[in-house]
Amino acid sequence: MSRLQVVSGKGGTGKTTVAAALALALATEGKRALLVEVEGRQGIAQLFEAQALPYEERKIAVAPGGGEVFALAIDPELALLDYLQMFYKLGSAGRALKKLGAIDFATTVAPGLRDVLLTGKACEAVRRKDKRGRFAYDYVVMDAPPTGRITRFLNVNDEVAGLAKIGPIHNQAQAVMRVLKSPETAVHMVTLLEEMPVQETADGIAELRAARLPVGRIIVNMVRPSILDETDLALTREAPRTAIAKSLSAAGLGGARRGGVAERLVDPLLTQADEYAERHALERDQRAVLQGLDLPLHELPLLAEGMDLGGLYELAKELRQQGIS
């Protein structure tokens, strides 16, 4: 597995949930994973039922087998202060600029600077080593921007390196791109078995490939369980209404008399079966589209009781069982 795992997807597909479950799965058996948020929504804190994340790496969960998950919500202003200190040794001068509002102005107005700082901070965590020369984290998982922005977000340092031909800005941008375009990185796409998310996933993968950014896996989220197979669906279309009513009666759902409860249940049940068949066909077609993209495909179930911390661990277990660990 690549050490930087970038998770993107259309809004509403649950990419933050998948990123958190992925971090838990990767931290299994004593590994250390850093889960990075770049959009300022505090979605990670909500998932782990924790307080809002500060701009510091903080342990947020223990994975099965004793692994640890740390989390970081990157603040672009504070990341710029880090950058100024690291490359220009501004120190207190940088803090003075913040008080004057210059930092906020720079991260808001300067084209691409915000994304440079966000990707740069994540890549710094990937490269960081401790005093013994070991990587500080085995994996860094980034909850990245949605599909429509992901290629520009990850590729912004290429643009900056081209604009700044020499100096620390150029060198930093090149160092970040060396990580992002290397086997150290994998960009995963989260989708649903619905037409619009699948189309955005296909378009996003094409853009990533055109930009020579490493595409990883497709993760289909919130997959509903199969209730009827093709044989069952054929029976609902072919079985006589009277036979269905008798089966319902035999199952204890009303008497067999004409106009009874069992007979009145036939139409609603057939309507539901038709709706299920339509959805089943749509999901089958969308799954075929995803399989045609020639990437590893994983599916995560729709949790009937909704998402909570227990559900997050359940999804992490599912990812491990599918070979992501």
mmCIF file of C-alpha atoms in Angstrom:
data_model
loop_
_atom_site.group_PDB
_atom_site.id
_atom_site.type_symbol
_atom_site.label_atom_id
_atom_site.label_comp_id
_atom_site.label_asym_id
_atom_site.label_seq_id
_atom_site.Cartn_x
_atom_site.Cartn_y
_atom_site.Cartn_z
ATOM 1 C CA MET A 1 0.000 0.000 0.000
ATOM 2 C CA SER A 2 1.179 3.511 -0.795
ATOM 3 C CA ARG A 3 2.068 5.638 2.226
ATOM 4 C CA LEU A 4 -0.077 8.622 1.176
ATOM 5 C CA GLN A 5 -3.697 7.601 0.648
ATOM 6 C CA VAL A 6 -5.804 10.374 -0.880
ATOM 7 C CA VAL A 7 -9.588 9.896 -0.723
ATOM 8 C CA SER A 8 -11.902 11.877 -2.988
ATOM 9 C CA GLY A 9 -15.457 11.493 -4.256
ATOM 10 C CA LYS A 10 -18.587 13.359 -5.233
ATOM 11 C CA GLY A 11 -20.291 15.222 -2.401
ATOM 12 C CA GLY A 12 -22.722 12.968 -0.567
ATOM 13 C CA THR A 13 -20.896 9.701 -1.292
ATOM 14 C CA GLY A 14 -19.386 9.522 2.211
ATOM 15 C CA LYS A 15 -15.745 10.143 1.325
ATOM 16 C CA THR A 16 -14.917 11.423 4.832
ATOM 17 C CA THR A 17 -16.406 8.273 6.365
ATOM 18 C CA VAL A 18 -14.423 6.093 3.950
ATOM 19 C CA ALA A 19 -11.205 8.039 4.667
ATOM 20 C CA ALA A 20 -11.694 7.512 8.416
ATOM 21 C CA ALA A 21 -12.457 3.800 7.975
ATOM 22 C CA LEU A 22 -9.412 3.461 5.719
ATOM 23 C CA ALA A 23 -7.153 5.050 8.354
ATOM 24 C CA LEU A 24 -8.462 2.584 10.953
ATOM 25 C CA ALA A 25 -7.939 -0.335 8.569
ATOM 26 C CA LEU A 26 -4.364 0.716 7.753
ATOM 27 C CA ALA A 27 -3.466 1.245 11.415
ATOM 28 C CA THR A 28 -4.246 -2.372 12.255
ATOM 29 C CA GLU A 29 -1.601 -4.482 14.010
ATOM 30 C CA GLY A 30 0.487 -1.754 15.554
ATOM 31 C CA LYS A 31 0.727 0.640 12.594
ATOM 32 C CA ARG A 32 0.416 4.417 12.915
ATOM 33 C CA ALA A 33 -1.829 6.371 10.565
ATOM 34 C CA LEU A 34 -2.394 10.124 10.309
ATOM 35 C CA LEU A 35 -5.842 11.180 9.081
ATOM 36 C CA VAL A 36 -5.678 14.643 7.513
ATOM 37 C CA GLU A 37 -8.610 16.981 6.898
ATOM 38 C CA VAL A 38 -8.148 19.860 4.435
ATOM 39 C CA GLU A 39 -11.621 21.365 4.003
ATOM 40 C CA GLY A 40 -12.198 22.789 7.479
ATOM 41 C CA ARG A 41 -15.507 20.998 8.043
ATOM 42 C CA GLN A 42 -14.455 19.084 11.185
ATOM 43 C CA GLY A 43 -16.053 15.976 9.715
ATOM 44 C CA ILE A 44 -13.380 13.726 11.213
ATOM 45 C CA ALA A 45 -14.038 14.979 14.745
ATOM 46 C CA GLN A 46 -17.753 14.324 14.304
ATOM 47 C CA LEU A 47 -17.175 10.771 13.080
ATOM 48 C CA PHE A 48 -14.932 9.925 16.012
ATOM 49 C CA GLU A 49 -17.281 11.695 18.443
ATOM 50 C CA ALA A 50 -14.481 14.018 19.510
ATOM 51 C CA GLN A 51 -14.068 17.757 20.034
ATOM 52 C CA ALA A 52 -13.106 19.978 17.088
ATOM 53 C CA LEU A 53 -9.585 19.206 15.924
ATOM 54 C CA PRO A 54 -6.909 21.851 16.502
ATOM 55 C CA TYR A 55 -3.977 22.504 14.182
ATOM 56 C CA GLU A 56 -1.902 19.762 15.757
ATOM 57 C CA GLU A 57 -1.576 16.011 15.341
ATOM 58 C CA ARG A 58 -3.679 14.359 18.003
ATOM 59 C CA LYS A 59 -4.395 10.671 18.688
ATOM 60 C CA ILE A 60 -8.041 10.098 17.967
ATOM 61 C CA ALA A 61 -8.527 6.315 17.964
ATOM 62 C CA VAL A 62 -6.916 2.955 18.659
ATOM 63 C CA ALA A 63 -7.140 0.424 15.853
ATOM 64 C CA PRO A 64 -7.471 -3.357 16.255
ATOM 65 C CA GLY A 65 -4.159 -4.909 17.237
ATOM 66 C CA GLY A 66 -2.922 -1.809 19.046
ATOM 67 C CA GLY A 67 -2.415 0.518 16.095
ATOM 68 C CA GLU A 68 -3.028 4.242 16.468
ATOM 69 C CA VAL A 69 -4.895 6.782 14.374
ATOM 70 C CA PHE A 70 -3.889 10.416 14.699
ATOM 71 C CA ALA A 71 -5.838 13.260 13.135
ATOM 72 C CA LEU A 72 -4.950 16.729 11.879
ATOM 73 C CA ALA A 73 -7.199 19.509 10.605
ATOM 74 C CA ILE A 74 -4.892 21.667 8.490
ATOM 75 C CA ASP A 75 -5.403 25.406 8.917
ATOM 76 C CA PRO A 76 -4.033 27.222 5.825
ATOM 77 C CA GLU A 77 -3.070 30.341 7.817
ATOM 78 C CA LEU A 78 -1.094 28.384 10.402
ATOM 79 C CA ALA A 79 0.403 26.217 7.658
ATOM 80 C CA LEU A 80 1.666 29.403 5.986
ATOM 81 C CA LEU A 81 3.280 30.479 9.255
ATOM 82 C CA ASP A 82 4.993 27.086 9.400
ATOM 83 C CA TYR A 83 6.155 27.571 5.834
ATOM 84 C CA LEU A 84 7.529 31.052 6.506
ATOM 85 C CA GLN A 85 9.398 29.798 9.549
ATOM 86 C CA MET A 86 10.743 26.706 7.780
ATOM 87 C CA PHE A 87 12.076 28.441 4.684
ATOM 88 C CA TYR A 88 12.528 32.090 5.678
ATOM 89 C CA LYS A 89 13.035 31.873 9.468
ATOM 90 C CA LEU A 90 10.545 34.685 10.013
ATOM 91 C CA GLY A 91 9.394 33.478 13.433
ATOM 92 C CA SER A 92 7.887 36.427 15.317
ATOM 93 C CA ALA A 93 7.763 38.464 12.103
ATOM 94 C CA GLY A 94 5.407 35.849 10.667
ATOM 95 C CA ARG A 95 3.173 36.103 13.717
ATOM 96 C CA ALA A 96 3.154 39.875 13.324
ATOM 97 C CA LEU A 97 1.996 39.443 9.720
ATOM 98 C CA LYS A 98 -0.858 37.281 10.992
ATOM 99 C CA LYS A 99 -1.958 40.013 13.403
ATOM 100 C CA LEU A 100 -1.968 42.479 10.535
ATOM 101 C CA GLY A 101 -4.202 40.203 8.500
ATOM 102 C CA ALA A 102 -1.585 39.576 5.821
ATOM 103 C CA ILE A 103 -1.655 35.818 6.289
ATOM 104 C CA ASP A 104 -5.412 35.613 5.852
ATOM 105 C CA PHE A 105 -5.172 37.882 2.818
ATOM 106 C CA ALA A 106 -2.463 35.745 1.242
ATOM 107 C CA THR A 107 -4.264 32.433 1.704
ATOM 108 C CA THR A 108 -7.527 33.887 0.405
ATOM 109 C CA VAL A 109 -6.309 35.916 -2.563
ATOM 110 C CA ALA A 110 -3.107 34.292 -3.849
ATOM 111 C CA PRO A 111 -4.088 31.803 -6.597
ATOM 112 C CA GLY A 112 -3.407 28.233 -5.539
ATOM 113 C CA LEU A 113 -1.444 29.171 -2.406
ATOM 114 C CA ARG A 114 -4.004 27.594 -0.083
ATOM 115 C CA ASP A 115 -3.836 24.250 -1.911
ATOM 116 C CA VAL A 116 -0.034 24.405 -2.003
ATOM 117 C CA LEU A 117 0.022 24.725 1.787
ATOM 118 C CA LEU A 118 -2.504 21.947 2.335
ATOM 119 C CA THR A 119 -0.781 19.412 0.076
ATOM 120 C CA GLY A 120 2.627 20.499 1.343
ATOM 121 C CA LYS A 121 1.692 19.865 4.963
ATOM 122 C CA ALA A 122 0.367 16.378 4.156
ATOM 123 C CA CYS A 123 3.483 15.492 2.172
ATOM 124 C CA GLU A 124 5.702 16.756 5.002
ATOM 125 C CA ALA A 125 3.967 14.261 7.300
ATOM 126 C CA VAL A 126 4.632 11.505 4.762
ATOM 127 C CA ARG A 127 8.373 12.301 4.598
ATOM 128 C CA ARG A 128 8.911 13.035 8.309
ATOM 129 C CA LYS A 129 11.184 10.691 10.262
ATOM 130 C CA ASP A 130 11.952 10.310 13.951
ATOM 131 C CA LYS A 131 15.391 10.444 15.569
ATOM 132 C CA ARG A 132 16.012 6.788 14.736
ATOM 133 C CA GLY A 133 15.362 7.383 11.051
ATOM 134 C CA ARG A 134 11.979 5.688 10.964
ATOM 135 C CA PHE A 135 8.931 7.258 9.387
ATOM 136 C CA ALA A 136 6.769 9.050 11.935
ATOM 137 C CA TYR A 137 3.662 7.517 10.324
ATOM 138 C CA ASP A 138 3.249 4.305 8.387
ATOM 139 C CA TYR A 139 0.390 5.887 6.453
ATOM 140 C CA VAL A 140 -1.080 9.330 5.889
ATOM 141 C CA VAL A 141 -4.735 9.362 4.784
ATOM 142 C CA MET A 142 -6.046 12.616 3.324
ATOM 143 C CA ASP A 143 -9.754 13.424 3.262
ATOM 144 C CA ALA A 144 -9.365 15.434 0.058
ATOM 145 C CA PRO A 145 -11.643 17.837 -1.864
ATOM 146 C CA PRO A 146 -14.466 16.433 -4.033
ATOM 147 C CA THR A 147 -13.983 14.806 -7.424
ATOM 148 C CA GLY A 148 -14.483 18.009 -9.404
ATOM 149 C CA ARG A 149 -11.532 19.715 -7.670
ATOM 150 C CA ILE A 150 -9.183 16.848 -6.896
ATOM 151 C CA THR A 151 -6.896 16.975 -9.951
ATOM 152 C CA ARG A 152 -6.358 20.740 -9.734
ATOM 153 C CA PHE A 153 -5.865 20.464 -5.967
ATOM 154 C CA LEU A 154 -3.163 17.809 -6.250
ATOM 155 C CA ASN A 155 -1.515 19.286 -9.342
ATOM 156 C CA VAL A 156 -1.266 22.885 -8.079
ATOM 157 C CA ASN A 157 2.374 22.479 -7.066
ATOM 158 C CA ASP A 158 3.288 21.684 -10.666
ATOM 159 C CA GLU A 159 1.879 25.075 -11.644
ATOM 160 C CA VAL A 160 3.702 26.819 -8.803
ATOM 161 C CA ALA A 161 6.999 25.117 -9.685
ATOM 162 C CA GLY A 162 6.578 26.375 -13.221
ATOM 163 C CA LEU A 163 5.917 29.950 -12.083
ATOM 164 C CA ALA A 164 8.699 30.104 -9.488
ATOM 165 C CA LYS A 165 11.726 28.882 -11.442
ATOM 166 C CA ILE A 166 14.211 28.982 -8.561
ATOM 167 C CA GLY A 167 14.342 29.378 -4.786
ATOM 168 C CA PRO A 168 12.649 27.675 -1.840
ATOM 169 C CA ILE A 169 9.128 27.972 -3.247
ATOM 170 C CA HIS A 170 10.192 26.173 -6.426
ATOM 171 C CA ASN A 171 12.088 23.524 -4.464
ATOM 172 C CA GLN A 172 9.201 22.935 -2.058
ATOM 173 C CA ALA A 173 6.687 22.615 -4.901
ATOM 174 C CA GLN A 174 8.913 20.123 -6.704
ATOM 175 C CA ALA A 175 9.422 18.089 -3.517
ATOM 176 C CA VAL A 176 5.646 17.878 -3.017
ATOM 177 C CA MET A 177 5.057 16.804 -6.618
ATOM 178 C CA ARG A 178 7.733 14.118 -6.330
ATOM 179 C CA VAL A 179 5.616 12.564 -3.558
ATOM 180 C CA LEU A 180 2.247 13.085 -5.251
ATOM 181 C CA LYS A 181 3.333 11.607 -8.597
ATOM 182 C CA SER A 182 5.242 8.679 -7.119
ATOM 183 C CA PRO A 183 4.201 5.161 -6.053
ATOM 184 C CA GLU A 184 4.148 6.582 -2.501
ATOM 185 C CA THR A 185 0.742 8.088 -3.340
ATOM 186 C CA ALA A 186 -2.595 6.525 -4.338
ATOM 187 C CA VAL A 187 -5.748 8.526 -5.067
ATOM 188 C CA HIS A 188 -8.917 6.574 -4.282
ATOM 189 C CA MET A 189 -12.366 7.503 -5.564
ATOM 190 C CA VAL A 190 -15.506 6.977 -3.472
ATOM 191 C CA THR A 191 -18.812 6.572 -5.272
ATOM 192 C CA LEU A 192 -22.333 5.205 -5.011
ATOM 193 C CA LEU A 193 -24.047 2.853 -7.441
ATOM 194 C CA GLU A 194 -25.890 5.796 -8.988
ATOM 195 C CA GLU A 195 -25.472 7.376 -12.405
ATOM 196 C CA MET A 196 -24.171 10.838 -11.447
ATOM 197 C CA PRO A 197 -21.556 9.728 -8.871
ATOM 198 C CA VAL A 198 -20.344 6.969 -11.216
ATOM 199 C CA GLN A 199 -20.005 9.412 -14.107
ATOM 200 C CA GLU A 200 -18.100 11.882 -11.922
ATOM 201 C CA THR A 201 -15.861 9.039 -10.801
ATOM 202 C CA ALA A 202 -15.089 8.059 -14.394
ATOM 203 C CA ASP A 203 -14.404 11.692 -15.341
ATOM 204 C CA GLY A 204 -12.231 12.230 -12.259
ATOM 205 C CA ILE A 205 -10.154 9.133 -12.979
ATOM 206 C CA ALA A 206 -9.631 10.264 -16.582
ATOM 207 C CA GLU A 207 -8.438 13.685 -15.361
ATOM 208 C CA LEU A 208 -6.081 12.150 -12.786
ATOM 209 C CA ARG A 209 -4.606 9.842 -15.406
ATOM 210 C CA ALA A 210 -4.162 12.725 -17.855
ATOM 211 C CA ALA A 211 -2.283 14.644 -15.138
ATOM 212 C CA ARG A 212 -0.137 11.549 -14.448
ATOM 213 C CA LEU A 213 -1.351 11.334 -10.872
ATOM 214 C CA PRO A 214 -1.482 7.802 -9.414
ATOM 215 C CA VAL A 215 -5.015 6.436 -9.250
ATOM 216 C CA GLY A 216 -5.556 3.780 -6.584
ATOM 217 C CA ARG A 217 -8.906 2.077 -5.995
ATOM 218 C CA ILE A 218 -12.621 2.649 -6.439
ATOM 219 C CA ILE A 219 -14.618 2.250 -3.242
ATOM 220 C CA VAL A 220 -18.376 1.897 -3.654
ATOM 221 C CA ASN A 221 -20.032 3.107 -0.477
ATOM 222 C CA MET A 222 -23.481 2.457 1.013
ATOM 223 C CA VAL A 223 -24.221 -0.674 -1.026
ATOM 224 C CA ARG A 224 -27.673 -1.996 -0.210
ATOM 225 C CA PRO A 225 -28.022 -5.731 0.431
ATOM 226 C CA SER A 226 -29.398 -7.972 -2.303
ATOM 227 C CA ILE A 227 -32.904 -9.122 -1.393
ATOM 228 C CA LEU A 228 -34.038 -10.773 -4.628
ATOM 229 C CA ASP A 229 -31.856 -12.462 -7.216
ATOM 230 C CA GLU A 230 -32.632 -12.702 -10.933
ATOM 231 C CA THR A 231 -34.672 -15.891 -10.419
ATOM 232 C CA ASP A 232 -36.776 -14.269 -7.704
ATOM 233 C CA LEU A 233 -37.388 -11.199 -9.865
ATOM 234 C CA ALA A 234 -38.507 -13.403 -12.753
ATOM 235 C CA LEU A 235 -40.982 -15.127 -10.447
ATOM 236 C CA THR A 236 -42.550 -11.819 -9.403
ATOM 237 C CA ARG A 237 -43.166 -11.056 -13.075
ATOM 238 C CA GLU A 238 -44.482 -14.492 -14.027
ATOM 239 C CA ALA A 239 -46.275 -15.888 -10.964
ATOM 240 C CA PRO A 240 -50.104 -15.618 -11.048
ATOM 241 C CA ARG A 241 -51.628 -13.228 -8.533
ATOM 242 C CA THR A 242 -53.667 -16.032 -7.028
ATOM 243 C CA ALA A 243 -50.532 -18.111 -6.414
ATOM 244 C CA ILE A 244 -48.887 -15.157 -4.651
ATOM 245 C CA ALA A 245 -51.968 -14.627 -2.482
ATOM 246 C CA LYS A 246 -51.975 -18.326 -1.521
ATOM 247 C CA SER A 247 -48.287 -18.148 -0.595
ATOM 248 C CA LEU A 248 -48.935 -15.122 1.609
ATOM 249 C CA SER A 249 -51.837 -16.900 3.252
ATOM 250 C CA ALA A 250 -49.701 -19.995 3.848
ATOM 251 C CA ALA A 251 -47.117 -17.759 5.506
ATOM 252 C CA GLY A 252 -49.792 -16.568 7.945
ATOM 253 C CA LEU A 253 -50.471 -13.204 6.303
ATOM 254 C CA GLY A 254 -54.252 -13.245 6.201
ATOM 255 C CA GLY A 255 -56.751 -15.866 5.137
ATOM 256 C CA ALA A 256 -57.140 -17.367 1.701
ATOM 257 C CA ARG A 257 -60.664 -16.017 1.125
ATOM 258 C CA ARG A 258 -61.295 -13.735 -1.844
ATOM 259 C CA GLY A 259 -60.705 -10.056 -0.970
ATOM 260 C CA GLY A 260 -58.885 -11.005 2.210
ATOM 261 C CA VAL A 261 -55.694 -9.519 3.625
ATOM 262 C CA ALA A 262 -53.421 -11.783 1.588
ATOM 263 C CA GLU A 263 -55.045 -10.738 -1.690
ATOM 264 C CA ARG A 264 -54.908 -7.048 -0.765
ATOM 265 C CA LEU A 265 -51.164 -7.363 -0.111
ATOM 266 C CA VAL A 266 -50.396 -8.624 -3.607
ATOM 267 C CA ASP A 267 -50.448 -5.270 -5.442
ATOM 268 C CA PRO A 268 -48.233 -3.370 -2.928
ATOM 269 C CA LEU A 269 -45.750 -6.253 -2.898
ATOM 270 C CA LEU A 270 -45.592 -6.416 -6.698
ATOM 271 C CA THR A 271 -45.112 -2.639 -6.824
ATOM 272 C CA GLN A 272 -42.204 -2.906 -4.401
ATOM 273 C CA ALA A 273 -40.755 -5.770 -6.432
ATOM 274 C CA ASP A 274 -40.936 -3.655 -9.609
ATOM 275 C CA GLU A 275 -39.175 -0.766 -7.851
ATOM 276 C CA TYR A 276 -36.510 -3.138 -6.532
ATOM 277 C CA ALA A 277 -36.025 -4.651 -10.004
ATOM 278 C CA GLU A 278 -35.551 -1.185 -11.503
ATOM 279 C CA ARG A 279 -32.988 -0.225 -8.860
ATOM 280 C CA HIS A 280 -31.277 -3.618 -9.162
ATOM 281 C CA ALA A 281 -30.871 -3.132 -12.925
ATOM 282 C CA LEU A 282 -29.514 0.414 -12.450
ATOM 283 C CA GLU A 283 -26.979 -0.728 -9.856
ATOM 284 C CA ARG A 284 -25.943 -3.664 -12.061
ATOM 285 C CA ASP A 285 -25.326 -1.293 -14.987
ATOM 286 C CA GLN A 286 -23.358 1.195 -12.855
ATOM 287 C CA ARG A 287 -21.249 -1.599 -11.350
ATOM 288 C CA ALA A 288 -20.396 -2.691 -14.900
ATOM 289 C CA VAL A 289 -19.276 0.861 -15.740
ATOM 290 C CA LEU A 290 -16.991 0.909 -12.697
ATOM 291 C CA GLN A 291 -15.563 -2.511 -13.522
ATOM 292 C CA GLY A 292 -14.716 -1.178 -16.975
ATOM 293 C CA LEU A 293 -12.400 1.445 -15.459
ATOM 294 C CA ASP A 294 -9.805 -1.276 -14.825
ATOM 295 C CA LEU A 295 -9.105 -0.492 -11.164
ATOM 296 C CA PRO A 296 -9.479 -2.534 -7.964
ATOM 297 C CA LEU A 297 -13.105 -2.279 -6.856
ATOM 298 C CA HIS A 298 -14.291 -2.526 -3.256
ATOM 299 C CA GLU A 299 -17.793 -2.287 -1.807
ATOM 300 C CA LEU A 300 -18.889 -1.123 1.632
ATOM 301 C CA PRO A 301 -22.374 -1.909 2.954
ATOM 302 C CA LEU A 302 -25.101 0.551 3.831
ATOM 303 C CA LEU A 303 -25.361 0.401 7.620
ATOM 304 C CA ALA A 304 -29.030 0.037 8.483
ATOM 305 C CA GLU A 305 -28.663 1.768 11.859
ATOM 306 C CA GLY A 306 -26.746 4.734 10.476
ATOM 307 C CA MET A 307 -23.144 5.797 11.013
ATOM 308 C CA ASP A 308 -21.614 5.961 14.475
ATOM 309 C CA LEU A 309 -18.216 5.066 15.927
ATOM 310 C CA GLY A 310 -19.118 1.376 16.014
ATOM 311 C CA GLY A 311 -20.138 1.546 12.370
ATOM 312 C CA LEU A 312 -16.813 3.134 11.495
ATOM 313 C CA TYR A 313 -14.939 0.187 13.001
ATOM 314 C CA GLU A 314 -17.286 -2.158 11.132
ATOM 315 C CA LEU A 315 -16.391 -0.505 7.810
ATOM 316 C CA ALA A 316 -12.682 -0.658 8.676
ATOM 317 C CA LYS A 317 -13.051 -4.401 9.307
ATOM 318 C CA GLU A 318 -14.787 -4.774 5.951
ATOM 319 C CA LEU A 319 -11.905 -2.996 4.196
ATOM 320 C CA ARG A 320 -9.369 -5.267 5.896
ATOM 321 C CA GLN A 321 -11.311 -8.331 4.817
ATOM 322 C CA GLN A 322 -11.185 -7.031 1.254
ATOM 323 C CA GLY A 323 -7.400 -6.802 1.371
ATOM 324 C CA ILE A 324 -6.832 -3.165 2.354
ATOM 325 C CA SER A 325 -4.395 -3.315 5.268
#
